[in-house]
Amino acid sequence: MNDYEFKTTFWQDFTIADKFGLNAIKDTYTRAFNEWKTDKVYITELVLVLNWKIWEHHEKGDKKTSELYDKLWRETDEWCMENLKDDDLRYYLQTTD
């Protein structure tokens, strides 16, 4: 997480959802994405958290959870690349680099 200063509760939200399984993760994702997709800072942090969660679960050997986070990360990254423009896209690319 490299000294990243959190601006949301996404990390905590997904950590709680992890304890309740894949459907809870999907639900948490859907609510976060739908609520915050128009905020460049929050959607960027959502992508970061999804990526970190991929690796957290991969290192634990939890393939199903890691694969779900990877799917959500790919979908969100694609959405950002297609929908963010100008300064918002620059912010996204610089922050996720």
PDB file of C-alpha atoms in Angstrom:
ATOM      1  CA  MET A   1       0.000   0.000   0.000  1.00  0.00           C
ATOM      2  CA  ASN A   2       3.149   2.097  -0.190  1.00  0.00           C
ATOM      3  CA  ASP A   3       2.416   5.056   2.064  1.00  0.00           C
ATOM      4  CA  TYR A   4      -0.902   5.670   0.328  1.00  0.00           C
ATOM      5  CA  GLU A   5      -3.122   7.873   2.466  1.00  0.00           C
ATOM      6  CA  PHE A   6      -6.669   6.504   2.390  1.00  0.00           C
ATOM      7  CA  LYS A   7      -9.491   8.905   1.613  1.00  0.00           C
ATOM      8  CA  THR A   8     -12.324   6.360   1.868  1.00  0.00           C
ATOM      9  CA  THR A   9     -13.325   3.393   3.999  1.00  0.00           C
ATOM     10  CA  PHE A  10     -13.102   0.988   1.043  1.00  0.00           C
ATOM     11  CA  TRP A  11     -10.271  -1.054   2.575  1.00  0.00           C
ATOM     12  CA  GLN A  12     -12.234  -1.545   5.784  1.00  0.00           C
ATOM     13  CA  ASP A  13     -15.483  -2.155   3.893  1.00  0.00           C
ATOM     14  CA  PHE A  14     -13.980  -4.939   1.791  1.00  0.00           C
ATOM     15  CA  THR A  15     -12.128  -6.413   4.753  1.00  0.00           C
ATOM     16  CA  ILE A  16     -15.486  -6.773   6.514  1.00  0.00           C
ATOM     17  CA  ALA A  17     -17.096  -8.176   3.355  1.00  0.00           C
ATOM     18  CA  ASP A  18     -14.267 -10.733   3.069  1.00  0.00           C
ATOM     19  CA  LYS A  19     -15.493 -12.340   6.281  1.00  0.00           C
ATOM     20  CA  PHE A  20     -18.964 -12.879   4.796  1.00  0.00           C
ATOM     21  CA  GLY A  21     -17.946 -14.366   1.457  1.00  0.00           C
ATOM     22  CA  LEU A  22     -18.127 -13.711  -2.245  1.00  0.00           C
ATOM     23  CA  ASN A  23     -21.697 -12.377  -2.326  1.00  0.00           C
ATOM     24  CA  ALA A  24     -20.869  -9.804   0.348  1.00  0.00           C
ATOM     25  CA  ILE A  25     -17.829  -8.709  -1.659  1.00  0.00           C
ATOM     26  CA  LYS A  26     -19.969  -8.348  -4.798  1.00  0.00           C
ATOM     27  CA  ASP A  27     -22.593  -6.369  -2.884  1.00  0.00           C
ATOM     28  CA  THR A  28     -19.988  -4.084  -1.323  1.00  0.00           C
ATOM     29  CA  TYR A  29     -18.447  -3.521  -4.738  1.00  0.00           C
ATOM     30  CA  THR A  30     -21.761  -2.759  -6.436  1.00  0.00           C
ATOM     31  CA  ARG A  31     -22.729  -0.204  -3.809  1.00  0.00           C
ATOM     32  CA  ALA A  32     -19.283   1.465  -3.839  1.00  0.00           C
ATOM     33  CA  PHE A  33     -19.018   1.574  -7.619  1.00  0.00           C
ATOM     34  CA  ASN A  34     -22.535   2.896  -8.190  1.00  0.00           C
ATOM     35  CA  GLU A  35     -22.172   5.560  -5.507  1.00  0.00           C
ATOM     36  CA  TRP A  36     -18.668   6.781  -6.331  1.00  0.00           C
ATOM     37  CA  LYS A  37     -17.937   6.154 -10.019  1.00  0.00           C
ATOM     38  CA  THR A  38     -18.251   9.864 -10.815  1.00  0.00           C
ATOM     39  CA  ASP A  39     -15.677  10.905  -8.186  1.00  0.00           C
ATOM     40  CA  LYS A  40     -12.158  10.566  -9.640  1.00  0.00           C
ATOM     41  CA  VAL A  41     -10.501  10.213  -6.231  1.00  0.00           C
ATOM     42  CA  TYR A  42     -12.912   7.609  -4.904  1.00  0.00           C
ATOM     43  CA  ILE A  43     -13.091   5.512  -8.086  1.00  0.00           C
ATOM     44  CA  THR A  44      -9.293   5.562  -8.216  1.00  0.00           C
ATOM     45  CA  GLU A  45      -9.067   4.405  -4.623  1.00  0.00           C
ATOM     46  CA  LEU A  46     -11.610   1.681  -5.338  1.00  0.00           C
ATOM     47  CA  VAL A  47      -9.335   0.358  -8.104  1.00  0.00           C
ATOM     48  CA  LEU A  48      -6.331   0.459  -5.779  1.00  0.00           C
ATOM     49  CA  VAL A  49      -8.147  -1.406  -3.018  1.00  0.00           C
ATOM     50  CA  LEU A  50      -9.433  -4.059  -5.423  1.00  0.00           C
ATOM     51  CA  ASN A  51      -5.882  -4.602  -6.662  1.00  0.00           C
ATOM     52  CA  TRP A  52      -4.464  -4.891  -3.151  1.00  0.00           C
ATOM     53  CA  LYS A  53      -7.229  -7.345  -2.253  1.00  0.00           C
ATOM     54  CA  ILE A  54      -6.303  -9.522  -5.257  1.00  0.00           C
ATOM     55  CA  TRP A  55      -2.802  -9.925  -3.869  1.00  0.00           C
ATOM     56  CA  GLU A  56      -3.873 -10.274  -0.260  1.00  0.00           C
ATOM     57  CA  HIS A  57      -6.056 -13.263  -1.119  1.00  0.00           C
ATOM     58  CA  HIS A  58      -3.601 -14.676  -3.643  1.00  0.00           C
ATOM     59  CA  GLU A  59      -0.906 -14.770  -0.948  1.00  0.00           C
ATOM     60  CA  LYS A  60      -3.325 -16.540   1.397  1.00  0.00           C
ATOM     61  CA  GLY A  61      -4.021 -19.154  -1.283  1.00  0.00           C
ATOM     62  CA  ASP A  62      -7.685 -18.125  -1.549  1.00  0.00           C
ATOM     63  CA  LYS A  63      -8.062 -18.547  -5.292  1.00  0.00           C
ATOM     64  CA  LYS A  64     -11.824 -17.912  -5.556  1.00  0.00           C
ATOM     65  CA  THR A  65     -11.694 -14.629  -3.657  1.00  0.00           C
ATOM     66  CA  SER A  66      -8.570 -13.509  -5.493  1.00  0.00           C
ATOM     67  CA  GLU A  67     -10.232 -14.275  -8.838  1.00  0.00           C
ATOM     68  CA  LEU A  68     -13.351 -12.325  -7.874  1.00  0.00           C
ATOM     69  CA  TYR A  69     -11.292  -9.291  -6.881  1.00  0.00           C
ATOM     70  CA  ASP A  70      -9.345  -9.606 -10.147  1.00  0.00           C
ATOM     71  CA  LYS A  71     -12.591  -9.643 -12.149  1.00  0.00           C
ATOM     72  CA  LEU A  72     -13.910  -6.580 -10.304  1.00  0.00           C
ATOM     73  CA  TRP A  73     -10.569  -4.789 -10.674  1.00  0.00           C
ATOM     74  CA  ARG A  74     -10.454  -5.441 -14.433  1.00  0.00           C
ATOM     75  CA  GLU A  75     -14.033  -4.242 -14.938  1.00  0.00           C
ATOM     76  CA  THR A  76     -13.451  -1.084 -12.914  1.00  0.00           C
ATOM     77  CA  ASP A  77     -10.130  -0.294 -14.580  1.00  0.00           C
ATOM     78  CA  GLU A  78     -11.752  -0.707 -17.981  1.00  0.00           C
ATOM     79  CA  TRP A  79     -14.635   1.562 -16.935  1.00  0.00           C
ATOM     80  CA  CYS A  80     -12.147   4.207 -15.785  1.00  0.00           C
ATOM     81  CA  MET A  81     -10.134   4.040 -18.987  1.00  0.00           C
ATOM     82  CA  GLU A  82     -13.289   4.444 -21.074  1.00  0.00           C
ATOM     83  CA  ASN A  83     -15.077   7.074 -18.989  1.00  0.00           C
ATOM     84  CA  LEU A  84     -12.552   9.281 -17.223  1.00  0.00           C
ATOM     85  CA  LYS A  85     -11.356  12.203 -19.302  1.00  0.00           C
ATOM     86  CA  ASP A  86      -8.674  14.889 -19.192  1.00  0.00           C
ATOM     87  CA  ASP A  87      -7.563  15.757 -15.631  1.00  0.00           C
ATOM     88  CA  ASP A  88      -9.631  12.941 -14.134  1.00  0.00           C
ATOM     89  CA  LEU A  89      -7.917  10.367 -16.356  1.00  0.00           C
ATOM     90  CA  ARG A  90      -4.504  11.895 -15.646  1.00  0.00           C
ATOM     91  CA  TYR A  91      -5.174  11.676 -11.908  1.00  0.00           C
ATOM     92  CA  TYR A  92      -6.253   8.049 -12.275  1.00  0.00           C
ATOM     93  CA  LEU A  93      -3.207   7.054 -14.319  1.00  0.00           C
ATOM     94  CA  GLN A  94      -0.712   8.860 -12.080  1.00  0.00           C
ATOM     95  CA  THR A  95      -2.188   7.469  -8.883  1.00  0.00           C
ATOM     96  CA  THR A  96      -2.473   3.879 -10.093  1.00  0.00           C
ATOM     97  CA  ASP A  97       0.951   3.832 -11.774  1.00  0.00           C
TER      98      ASP A  97
END
